XYZ file of C-alpha atoms in Angstrom:
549
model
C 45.544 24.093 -13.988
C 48.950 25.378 -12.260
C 49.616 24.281 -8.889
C 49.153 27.578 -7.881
C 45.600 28.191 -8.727
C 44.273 25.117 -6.764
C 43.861 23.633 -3.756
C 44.805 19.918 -2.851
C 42.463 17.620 -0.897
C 43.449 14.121 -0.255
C 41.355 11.085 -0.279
C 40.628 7.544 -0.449
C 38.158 5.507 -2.578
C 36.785 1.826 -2.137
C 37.461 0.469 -5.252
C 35.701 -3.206 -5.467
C 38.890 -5.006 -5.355
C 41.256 -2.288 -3.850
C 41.051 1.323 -2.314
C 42.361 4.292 -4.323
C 44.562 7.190 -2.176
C 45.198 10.295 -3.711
C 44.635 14.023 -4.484
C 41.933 15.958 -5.688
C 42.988 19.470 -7.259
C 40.178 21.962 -7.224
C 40.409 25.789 -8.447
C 41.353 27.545 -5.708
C 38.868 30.668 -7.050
C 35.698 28.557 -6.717
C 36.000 26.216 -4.553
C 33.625 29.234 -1.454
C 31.350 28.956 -4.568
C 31.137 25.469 -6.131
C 29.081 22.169 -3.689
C 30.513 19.000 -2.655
C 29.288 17.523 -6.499
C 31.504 20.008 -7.956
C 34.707 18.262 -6.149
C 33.302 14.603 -6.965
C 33.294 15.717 -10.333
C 37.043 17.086 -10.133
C 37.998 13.859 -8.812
C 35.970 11.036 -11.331
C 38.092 13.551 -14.140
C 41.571 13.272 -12.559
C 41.682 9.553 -11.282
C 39.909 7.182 -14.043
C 39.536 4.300 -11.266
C 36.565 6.687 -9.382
C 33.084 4.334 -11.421
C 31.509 6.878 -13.364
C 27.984 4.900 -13.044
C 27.522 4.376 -9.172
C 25.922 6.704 -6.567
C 28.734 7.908 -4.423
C 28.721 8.574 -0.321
C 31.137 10.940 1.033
C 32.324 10.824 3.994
C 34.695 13.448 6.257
C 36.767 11.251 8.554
C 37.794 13.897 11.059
C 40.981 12.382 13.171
C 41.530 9.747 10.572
C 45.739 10.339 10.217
C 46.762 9.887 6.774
C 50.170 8.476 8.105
C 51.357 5.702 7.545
C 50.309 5.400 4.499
C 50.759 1.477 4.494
C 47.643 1.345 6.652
C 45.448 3.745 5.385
C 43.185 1.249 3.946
C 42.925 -0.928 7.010
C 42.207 1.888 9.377
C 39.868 3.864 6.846
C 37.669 0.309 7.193
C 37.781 0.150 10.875
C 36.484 3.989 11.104
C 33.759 3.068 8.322
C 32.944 0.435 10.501
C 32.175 2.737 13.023
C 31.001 5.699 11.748
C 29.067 4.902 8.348
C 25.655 5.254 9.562
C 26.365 8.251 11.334
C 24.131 11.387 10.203
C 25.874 14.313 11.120
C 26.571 16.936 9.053
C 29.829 16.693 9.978
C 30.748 13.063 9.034
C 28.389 12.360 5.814
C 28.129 15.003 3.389
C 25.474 16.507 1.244
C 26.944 16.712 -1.864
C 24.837 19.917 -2.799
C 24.495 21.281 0.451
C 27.251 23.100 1.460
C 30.386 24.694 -0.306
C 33.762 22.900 -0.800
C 35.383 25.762 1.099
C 33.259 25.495 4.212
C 33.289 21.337 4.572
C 37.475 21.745 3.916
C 38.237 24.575 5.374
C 41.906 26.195 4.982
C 42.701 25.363 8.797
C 41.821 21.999 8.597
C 44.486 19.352 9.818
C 46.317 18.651 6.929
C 47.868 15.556 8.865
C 44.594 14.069 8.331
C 42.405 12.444 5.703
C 40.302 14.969 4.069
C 37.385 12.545 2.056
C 36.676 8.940 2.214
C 34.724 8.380 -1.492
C 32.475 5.383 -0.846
C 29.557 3.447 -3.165
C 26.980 1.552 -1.654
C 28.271 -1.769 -3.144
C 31.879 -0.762 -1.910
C 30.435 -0.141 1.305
C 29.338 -4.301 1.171
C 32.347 -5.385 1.144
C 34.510 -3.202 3.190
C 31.916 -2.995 6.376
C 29.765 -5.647 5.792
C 26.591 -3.830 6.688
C 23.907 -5.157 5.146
C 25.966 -9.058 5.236
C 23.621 -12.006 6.475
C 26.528 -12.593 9.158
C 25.429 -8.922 10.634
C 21.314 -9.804 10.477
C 19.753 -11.734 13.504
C 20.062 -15.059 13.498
C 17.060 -17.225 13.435
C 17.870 -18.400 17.069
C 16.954 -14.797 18.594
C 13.149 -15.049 17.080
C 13.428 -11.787 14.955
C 13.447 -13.198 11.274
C 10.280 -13.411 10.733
C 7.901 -10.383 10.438
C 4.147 -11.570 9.463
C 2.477 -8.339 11.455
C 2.073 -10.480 14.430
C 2.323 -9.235 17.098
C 0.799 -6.205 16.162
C 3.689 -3.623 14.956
C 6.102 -6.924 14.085
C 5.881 -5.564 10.543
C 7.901 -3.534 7.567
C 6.694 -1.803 4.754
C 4.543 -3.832 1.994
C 6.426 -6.875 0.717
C 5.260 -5.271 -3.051
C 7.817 -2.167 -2.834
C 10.700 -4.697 -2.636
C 10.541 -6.871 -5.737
C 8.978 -5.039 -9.415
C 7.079 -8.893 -9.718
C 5.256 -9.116 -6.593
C 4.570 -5.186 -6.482
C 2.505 -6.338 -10.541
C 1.205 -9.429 -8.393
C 0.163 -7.297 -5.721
C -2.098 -4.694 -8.108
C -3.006 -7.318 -10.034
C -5.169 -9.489 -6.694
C -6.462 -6.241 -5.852
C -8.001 -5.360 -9.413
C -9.671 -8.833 -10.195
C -13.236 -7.070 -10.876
C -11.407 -4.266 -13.515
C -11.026 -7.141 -16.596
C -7.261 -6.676 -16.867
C -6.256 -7.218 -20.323
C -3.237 -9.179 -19.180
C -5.774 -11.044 -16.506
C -8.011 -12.553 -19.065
C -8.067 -15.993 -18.856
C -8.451 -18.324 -22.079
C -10.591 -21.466 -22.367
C -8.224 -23.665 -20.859
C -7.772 -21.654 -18.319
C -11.209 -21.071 -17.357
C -11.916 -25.029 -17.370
C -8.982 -25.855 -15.173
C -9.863 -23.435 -12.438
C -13.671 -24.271 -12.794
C -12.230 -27.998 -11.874
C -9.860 -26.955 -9.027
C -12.922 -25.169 -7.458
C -15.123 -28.228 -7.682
C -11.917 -30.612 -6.952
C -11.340 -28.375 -3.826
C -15.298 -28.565 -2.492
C -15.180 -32.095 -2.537
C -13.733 -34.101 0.248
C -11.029 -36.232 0.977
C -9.912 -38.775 3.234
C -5.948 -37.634 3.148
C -4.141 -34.472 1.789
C -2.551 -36.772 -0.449
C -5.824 -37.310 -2.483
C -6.721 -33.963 -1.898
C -3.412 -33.081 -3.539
C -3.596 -35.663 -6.719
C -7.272 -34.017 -7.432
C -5.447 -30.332 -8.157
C -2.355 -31.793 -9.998
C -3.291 -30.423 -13.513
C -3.975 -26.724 -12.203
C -1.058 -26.666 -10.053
C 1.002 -27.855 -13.027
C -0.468 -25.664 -15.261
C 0.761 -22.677 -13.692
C 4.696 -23.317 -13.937
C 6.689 -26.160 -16.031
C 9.394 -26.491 -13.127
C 7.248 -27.603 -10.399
C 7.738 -30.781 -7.926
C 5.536 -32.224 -5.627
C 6.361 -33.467 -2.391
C 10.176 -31.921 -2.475
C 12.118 -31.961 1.013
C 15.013 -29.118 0.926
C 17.054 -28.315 3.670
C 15.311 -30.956 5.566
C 11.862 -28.705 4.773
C 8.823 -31.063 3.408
C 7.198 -28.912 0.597
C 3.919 -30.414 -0.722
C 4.245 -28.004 -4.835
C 7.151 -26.085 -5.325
C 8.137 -23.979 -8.359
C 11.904 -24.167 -8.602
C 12.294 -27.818 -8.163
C 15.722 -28.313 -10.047
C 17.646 -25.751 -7.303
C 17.368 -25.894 -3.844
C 16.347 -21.852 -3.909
C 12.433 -22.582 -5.016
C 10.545 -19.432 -6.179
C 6.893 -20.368 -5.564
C 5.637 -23.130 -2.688
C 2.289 -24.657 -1.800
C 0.830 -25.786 1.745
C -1.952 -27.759 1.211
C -4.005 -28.924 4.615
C -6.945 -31.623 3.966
C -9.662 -28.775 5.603
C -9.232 -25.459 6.907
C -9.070 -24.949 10.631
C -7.528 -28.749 11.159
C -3.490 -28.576 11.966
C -1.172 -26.208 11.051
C -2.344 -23.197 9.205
C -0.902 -23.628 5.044
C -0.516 -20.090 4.873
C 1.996 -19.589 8.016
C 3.905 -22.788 6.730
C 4.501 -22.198 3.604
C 6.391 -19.042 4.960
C 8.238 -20.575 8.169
C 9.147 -22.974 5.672
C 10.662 -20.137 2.987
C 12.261 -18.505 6.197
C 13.983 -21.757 6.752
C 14.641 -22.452 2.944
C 16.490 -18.882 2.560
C 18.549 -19.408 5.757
C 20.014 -23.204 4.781
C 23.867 -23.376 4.849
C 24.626 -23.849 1.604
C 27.149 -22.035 -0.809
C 24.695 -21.368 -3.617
C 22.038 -20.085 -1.047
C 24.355 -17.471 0.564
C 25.395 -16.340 -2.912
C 21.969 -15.480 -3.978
C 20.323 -14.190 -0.793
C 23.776 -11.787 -0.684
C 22.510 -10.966 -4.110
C 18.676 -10.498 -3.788
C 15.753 -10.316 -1.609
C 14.192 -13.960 -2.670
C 11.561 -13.002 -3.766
C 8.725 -15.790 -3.450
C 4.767 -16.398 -4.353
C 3.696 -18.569 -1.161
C -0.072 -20.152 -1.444
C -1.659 -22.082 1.003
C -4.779 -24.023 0.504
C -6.649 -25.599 3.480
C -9.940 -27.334 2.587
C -12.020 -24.975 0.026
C -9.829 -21.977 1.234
C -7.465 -20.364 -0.537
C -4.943 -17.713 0.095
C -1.965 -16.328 -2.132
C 0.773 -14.036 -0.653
C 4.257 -12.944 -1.270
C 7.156 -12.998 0.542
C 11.079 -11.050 0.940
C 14.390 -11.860 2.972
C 15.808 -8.630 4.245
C 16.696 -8.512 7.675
C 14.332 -11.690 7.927
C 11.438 -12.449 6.125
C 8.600 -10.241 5.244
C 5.412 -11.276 4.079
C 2.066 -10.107 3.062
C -1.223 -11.967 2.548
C -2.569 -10.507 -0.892
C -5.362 -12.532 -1.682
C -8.380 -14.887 -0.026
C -11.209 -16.571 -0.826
C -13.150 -19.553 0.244
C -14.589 -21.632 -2.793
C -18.179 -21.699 -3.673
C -19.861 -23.017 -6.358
C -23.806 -21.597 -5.680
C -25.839 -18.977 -7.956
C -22.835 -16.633 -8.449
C -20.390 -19.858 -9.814
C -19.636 -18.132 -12.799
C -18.050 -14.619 -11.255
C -16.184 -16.874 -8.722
C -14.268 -19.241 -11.290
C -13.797 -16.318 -13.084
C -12.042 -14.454 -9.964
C -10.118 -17.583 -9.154
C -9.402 -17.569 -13.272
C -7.564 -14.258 -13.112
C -5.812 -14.849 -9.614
C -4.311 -17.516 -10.259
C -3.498 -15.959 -13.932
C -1.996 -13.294 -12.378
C 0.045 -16.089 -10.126
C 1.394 -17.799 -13.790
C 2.583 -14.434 -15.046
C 4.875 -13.760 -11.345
C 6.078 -17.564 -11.246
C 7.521 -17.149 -15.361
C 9.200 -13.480 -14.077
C 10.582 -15.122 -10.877
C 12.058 -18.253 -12.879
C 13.372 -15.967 -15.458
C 14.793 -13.883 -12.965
C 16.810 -16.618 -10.555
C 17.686 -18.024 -13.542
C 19.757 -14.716 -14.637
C 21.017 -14.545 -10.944
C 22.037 -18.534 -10.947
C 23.747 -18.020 -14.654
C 25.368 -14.226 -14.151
C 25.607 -13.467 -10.538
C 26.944 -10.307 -8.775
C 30.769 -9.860 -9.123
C 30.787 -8.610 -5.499
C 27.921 -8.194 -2.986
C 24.965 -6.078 -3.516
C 22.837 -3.919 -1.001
C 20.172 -2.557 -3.103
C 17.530 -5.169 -2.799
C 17.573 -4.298 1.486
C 15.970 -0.962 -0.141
C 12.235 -0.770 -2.415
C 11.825 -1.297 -5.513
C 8.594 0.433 -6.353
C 6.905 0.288 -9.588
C 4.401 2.920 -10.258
C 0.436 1.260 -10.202
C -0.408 0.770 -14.328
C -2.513 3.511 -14.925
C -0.135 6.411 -13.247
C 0.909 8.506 -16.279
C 3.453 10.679 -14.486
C 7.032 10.449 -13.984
C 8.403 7.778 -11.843
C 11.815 9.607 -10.150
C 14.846 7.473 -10.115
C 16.289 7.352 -6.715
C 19.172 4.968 -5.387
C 18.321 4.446 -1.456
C 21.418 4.409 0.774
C 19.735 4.378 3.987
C 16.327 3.731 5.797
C 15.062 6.060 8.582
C 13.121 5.583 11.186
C 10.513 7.931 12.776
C 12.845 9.855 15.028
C 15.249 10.889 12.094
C 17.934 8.363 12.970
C 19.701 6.513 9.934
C 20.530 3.193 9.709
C 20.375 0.178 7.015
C 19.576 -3.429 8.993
C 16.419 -2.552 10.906
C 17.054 -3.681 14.786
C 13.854 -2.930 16.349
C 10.009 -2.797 15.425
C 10.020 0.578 15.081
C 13.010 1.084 13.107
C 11.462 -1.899 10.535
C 7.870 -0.289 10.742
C 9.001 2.857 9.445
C 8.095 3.510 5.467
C 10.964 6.567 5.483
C 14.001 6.056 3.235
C 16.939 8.686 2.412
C 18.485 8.384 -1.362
C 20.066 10.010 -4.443
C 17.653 11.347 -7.032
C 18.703 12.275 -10.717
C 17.730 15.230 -11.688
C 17.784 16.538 -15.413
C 19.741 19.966 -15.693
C 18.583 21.589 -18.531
C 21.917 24.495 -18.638
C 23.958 21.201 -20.340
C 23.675 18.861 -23.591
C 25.656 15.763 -23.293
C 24.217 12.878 -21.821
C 26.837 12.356 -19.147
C 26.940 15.777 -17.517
C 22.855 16.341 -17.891
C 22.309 14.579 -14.969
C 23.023 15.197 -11.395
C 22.005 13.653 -8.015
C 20.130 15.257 -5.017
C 19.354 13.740 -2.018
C 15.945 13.399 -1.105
C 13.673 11.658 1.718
C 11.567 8.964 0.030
C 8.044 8.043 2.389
C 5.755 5.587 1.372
C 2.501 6.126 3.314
C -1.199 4.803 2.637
C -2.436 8.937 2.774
C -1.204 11.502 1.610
C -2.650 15.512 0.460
C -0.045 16.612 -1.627
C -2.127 19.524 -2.684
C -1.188 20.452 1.306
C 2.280 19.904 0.500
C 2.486 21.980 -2.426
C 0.360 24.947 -1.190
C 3.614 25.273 2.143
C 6.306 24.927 -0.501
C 4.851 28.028 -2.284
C 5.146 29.804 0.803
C 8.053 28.501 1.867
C 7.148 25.757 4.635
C 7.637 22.879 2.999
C 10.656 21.502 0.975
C 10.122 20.973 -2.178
C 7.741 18.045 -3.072
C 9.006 16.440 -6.210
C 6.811 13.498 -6.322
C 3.698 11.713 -4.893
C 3.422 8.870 -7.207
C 0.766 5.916 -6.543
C 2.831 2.314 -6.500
C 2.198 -1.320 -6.547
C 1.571 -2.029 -2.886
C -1.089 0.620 -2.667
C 0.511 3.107 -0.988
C 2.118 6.302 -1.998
C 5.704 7.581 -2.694
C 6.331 10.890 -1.809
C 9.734 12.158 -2.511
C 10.602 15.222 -1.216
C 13.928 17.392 -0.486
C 15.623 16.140 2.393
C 15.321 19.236 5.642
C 18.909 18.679 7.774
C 17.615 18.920 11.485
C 18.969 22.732 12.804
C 19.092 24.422 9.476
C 16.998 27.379 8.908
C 15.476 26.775 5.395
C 14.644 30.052 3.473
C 16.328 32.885 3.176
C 13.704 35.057 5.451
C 14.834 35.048 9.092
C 11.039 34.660 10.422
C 11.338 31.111 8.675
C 12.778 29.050 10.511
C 11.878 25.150 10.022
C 9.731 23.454 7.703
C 6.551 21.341 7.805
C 7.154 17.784 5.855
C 4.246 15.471 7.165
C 0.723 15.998 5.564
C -0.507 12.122 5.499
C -3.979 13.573 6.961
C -4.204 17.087 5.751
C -7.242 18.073 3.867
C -9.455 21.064 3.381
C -11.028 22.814 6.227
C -14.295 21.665 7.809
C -13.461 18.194 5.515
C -10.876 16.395 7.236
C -11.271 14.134 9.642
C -9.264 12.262 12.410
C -7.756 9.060 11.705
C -9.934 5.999 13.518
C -6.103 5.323 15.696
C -4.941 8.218 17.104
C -2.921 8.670 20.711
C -5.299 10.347 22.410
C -2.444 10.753 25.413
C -0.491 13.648 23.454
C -1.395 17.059 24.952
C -1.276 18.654 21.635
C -4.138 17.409 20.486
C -7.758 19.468 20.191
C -10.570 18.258 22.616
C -11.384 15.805 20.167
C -13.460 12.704 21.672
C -14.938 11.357 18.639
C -13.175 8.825 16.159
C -13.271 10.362 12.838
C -13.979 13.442 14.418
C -13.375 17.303 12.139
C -9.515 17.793 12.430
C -9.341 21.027 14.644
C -6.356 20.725 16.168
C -4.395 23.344 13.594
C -6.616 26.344 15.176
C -5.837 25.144 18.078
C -2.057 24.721 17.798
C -2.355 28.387 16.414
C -4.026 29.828 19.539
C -1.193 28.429 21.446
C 1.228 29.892 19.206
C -0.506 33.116 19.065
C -0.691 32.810 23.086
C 3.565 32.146 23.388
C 4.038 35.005 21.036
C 1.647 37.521 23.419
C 3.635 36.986 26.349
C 7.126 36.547 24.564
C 6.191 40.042 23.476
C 5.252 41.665 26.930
């Protein structure tokens, strides 16, 4: 292209180990027609040092002086620092939202930065969101997140790691005969033994412990008994040759006596995760630690899982209390597949710490502060691939570290979604990105959903896919707040929840509602006929009758 026929944009990229200024060229004849992809494209092609395989953020640093040029680095971190959760239209741009023309217009400042190019990993290292340093500490009393007190809870602890999402279906389908849950002989005997070893009593935990050695060790080769790390005393761990276990047992001598196994086995993993060592910050910097916590207490048993994020997250995902009376042989065969289904998560997790120990991150990761949902077994759909950049909470704000209850409640999630294009061959340029808004929600009609996108109240649904965790993930077109969607003036927002929309006369309230919103219908009955749609409608139809006179 000759000078003339373009149009110059400057920029800066965080590279990993240093940032990248320099110009973009873009033909000057397309540049009102062609999106924000268009010039990420034109700038991966002319500067070779742009990663061809990450998801890139833009950014539009308004004020940021390009001079000197000696500093441009130092003070494009400082306004990242400031300004990279910010969701304004203005500062982070949709790639395929808006035309290069309009988000660079010709009267810009030219005395000042046009595009900061960004990657999530980049991001790491040059702001540190998403850094342990930047979490609460442990001393404030927000790291750990068990659901109690009631709303002191994130999304399920399966979306976050592909093993315990498997684990997770895998306790709640026991009674289905799993192929990969069928126990062999062996099997069978040594969990018809820890039954009747755990029904018998003991005069210490100690003996308690001895009598359940050979089913304990049956589930994992590298397991210790009685382990202290990080000044933590762990009665089974799996992991014992690194300090970084991947499976612990609580055992208590009878149930309600002491300190509940369950709870310690995760303060314990909460205090594990957080130890000061080198090799500890390296891998939590690097992953989620994902863990398999039991606790046993008496003839009770109970298996959960648990995540670091911005503390630790856990979920109880299976409990029983032992009995061996007329229905002995379904319950050792229960406790045959759960704890089958624990052996098959403890080899994953030891074959996948050992990758992290042997071949860790070059620099700093963010992605496992985001889900990684697997879709449930028997789903036979397609399963989008979306990289997550940020979390949302119920209000619409972005942000990455969750800071309050409701922010780390919220199951909403903004990301990059490939999308096949069908107009082009090679492999490379086939696929493009979109952003979309990713919500994982226990109900969802997206038969509702569908039926508003056809008439052009809804954005487009591209996915409601069941996952491991036993929730749904809808992933839908992301609406900008104060954009008319449409091209017909009488539309003019869209309608994107439908977690209890159903067919008329069908649908009923949810059992929690807040009955203190006026908007509701004169519902007083839980589980009541949904009605509040007419209703909404008459008051609609009411504004519009005296807007009109």
């Amino acid at each position: 292209m000759l000078d003339e026929d373009t149009t110059d944009y400057t920029f800066i990229y965080l590279h990993s180990d240093h940032p990248v200024y320099g110009l973009v060229k873009n033909p000057r004849k397309l540049i009102s027609e062609k999106y924000m992809d268009s010039f990420l494209n034109y700038a991966r092609k002319q500067h070779s040092a742009i990663a061809s395989d990450s998801t890139f953020i833009l950014y539009r640093p308004s004020g940021l002086l390009k001079s000197p040029l000696k500093t441009i680095a130092e003070r494009t971190r400082e306004w990242l620092k400031e300004h990279h959760e910010d969701d304004s239209e203005s500062v982070r741009i949709t790639l395929n939202a808006e035309a290069i023309s309009t988000i660079l217009p010709q009267d810009r400042d030219r005395n000042c930065l046009d595009i900061i190019i960004a990657t999530l990993e980049t991001l790491t290292k040059w702001t540190n969101f998403g850094a342990p340093m930047a979490w609460p500490s442990g001393e404030s009393g927000h790291f750990f997140h068990a659901a109690r007190p009631a709303g002191n809870h994130g999304p399920p602890v399966a979306l976050f790691d592909s093993t315990l999402g498997l684990l997770a279906f895998r306790l709640s389908h026991l009674d289905e005969n799993l192929p990969e849950l069928r126990p062999d002989h062996d099997e069978c005997k040594l969990a018809h033994e820890f039954v009747h070893q755990l029904l018998d009593t003991y005069d210490s935990e100690d003996l308690r412990l001895r009598a359940i050695e050979p089913f304990v060790k049956m589930l994992g080769p590298d397991v210790g008994y009685k382990k202290t790390i990080n000044g933590i005393y762990l009665d089974v761990v799996y992991g014992a040759a690194t300090d970084l276990p991947y499976g612990m047992v609580e055992l208590k001598n009878e149930f309600g006596l002491r300190v509940d196994g369950s709870i310690q086995a995760r303060l314990s993993y909460t205090k594990i995760v957080l130890q000061d060592k080198q090799e500890t910050k390296r891998i939590l910097k690097a992953s989620n630690c994902p863990a398999v916590v039991i606790g046993i207490m008496g003839e009770f048993v109970e298996i959960g899982a648990a995540v670091y994020i911005d503390g630790t997250y856990s979920d109880f995902l299976f409990s029983e209390r032992m009995r061996l009376g007329y229905h002995k042989n379904a319950t050792v065969l229960r406790i045959a597949r759960a704890f089958k289904a624990v052996k098959l998560a403890l080899a994953d997790l030891r074959d996948f710490y050992q990758e992290l120990w042997v071949r860790p991150p070059p620099t700093p990761a963010v992605r496992h502060l985001f889900p990684l949902p697997i879709a449930e077994p028997s789903w036979q759909g397609h399963m989008p691939s979306i990289t997550f950049t940020h979390r949302m909470s119920h209000s619409g704000r972005l942000f990455v570290i969750a800071s309050t209850n409701e922010e780390r409640s919220s199951g909403i999630y903004v990301g990059n979604m490939l999308m096949a294009n069908p107009s082009t061959s090679s492999s490379s340029a086939a696929e493009k990105s979109i952003e979309v808004v990713v919500k994982f929600t226990s109900e969802y009609n997206d038969h509702a959903h569908r039926l508003l996108v056809s008439a052009g109240f809804a954005p487009t649904l591209h996915a409601c896919v069941p996952v491991c965790g036993n929730v749904k993930m809808v992933v839908m077109d992301r609406v900008h707040g104060e954009m008319v969607c449409g091209e017909e003036p009488r539309v003019g927002g869209m309608l994107v929840d439908f977690d209890w929309a159903g067919k008329a006369d069908e649908a009923r309230y949810p059992v929690i509602m807040n009955t203190s919103l006026s908007e509701w219908a004169d519902v007083r009955v839980a589980r009541g006929g949904i009605k509040h749609d007419l209703h909404l409608l008459r008051k609609i139809e009411a504004l519009c009758g005296s807007a009109s006179t």
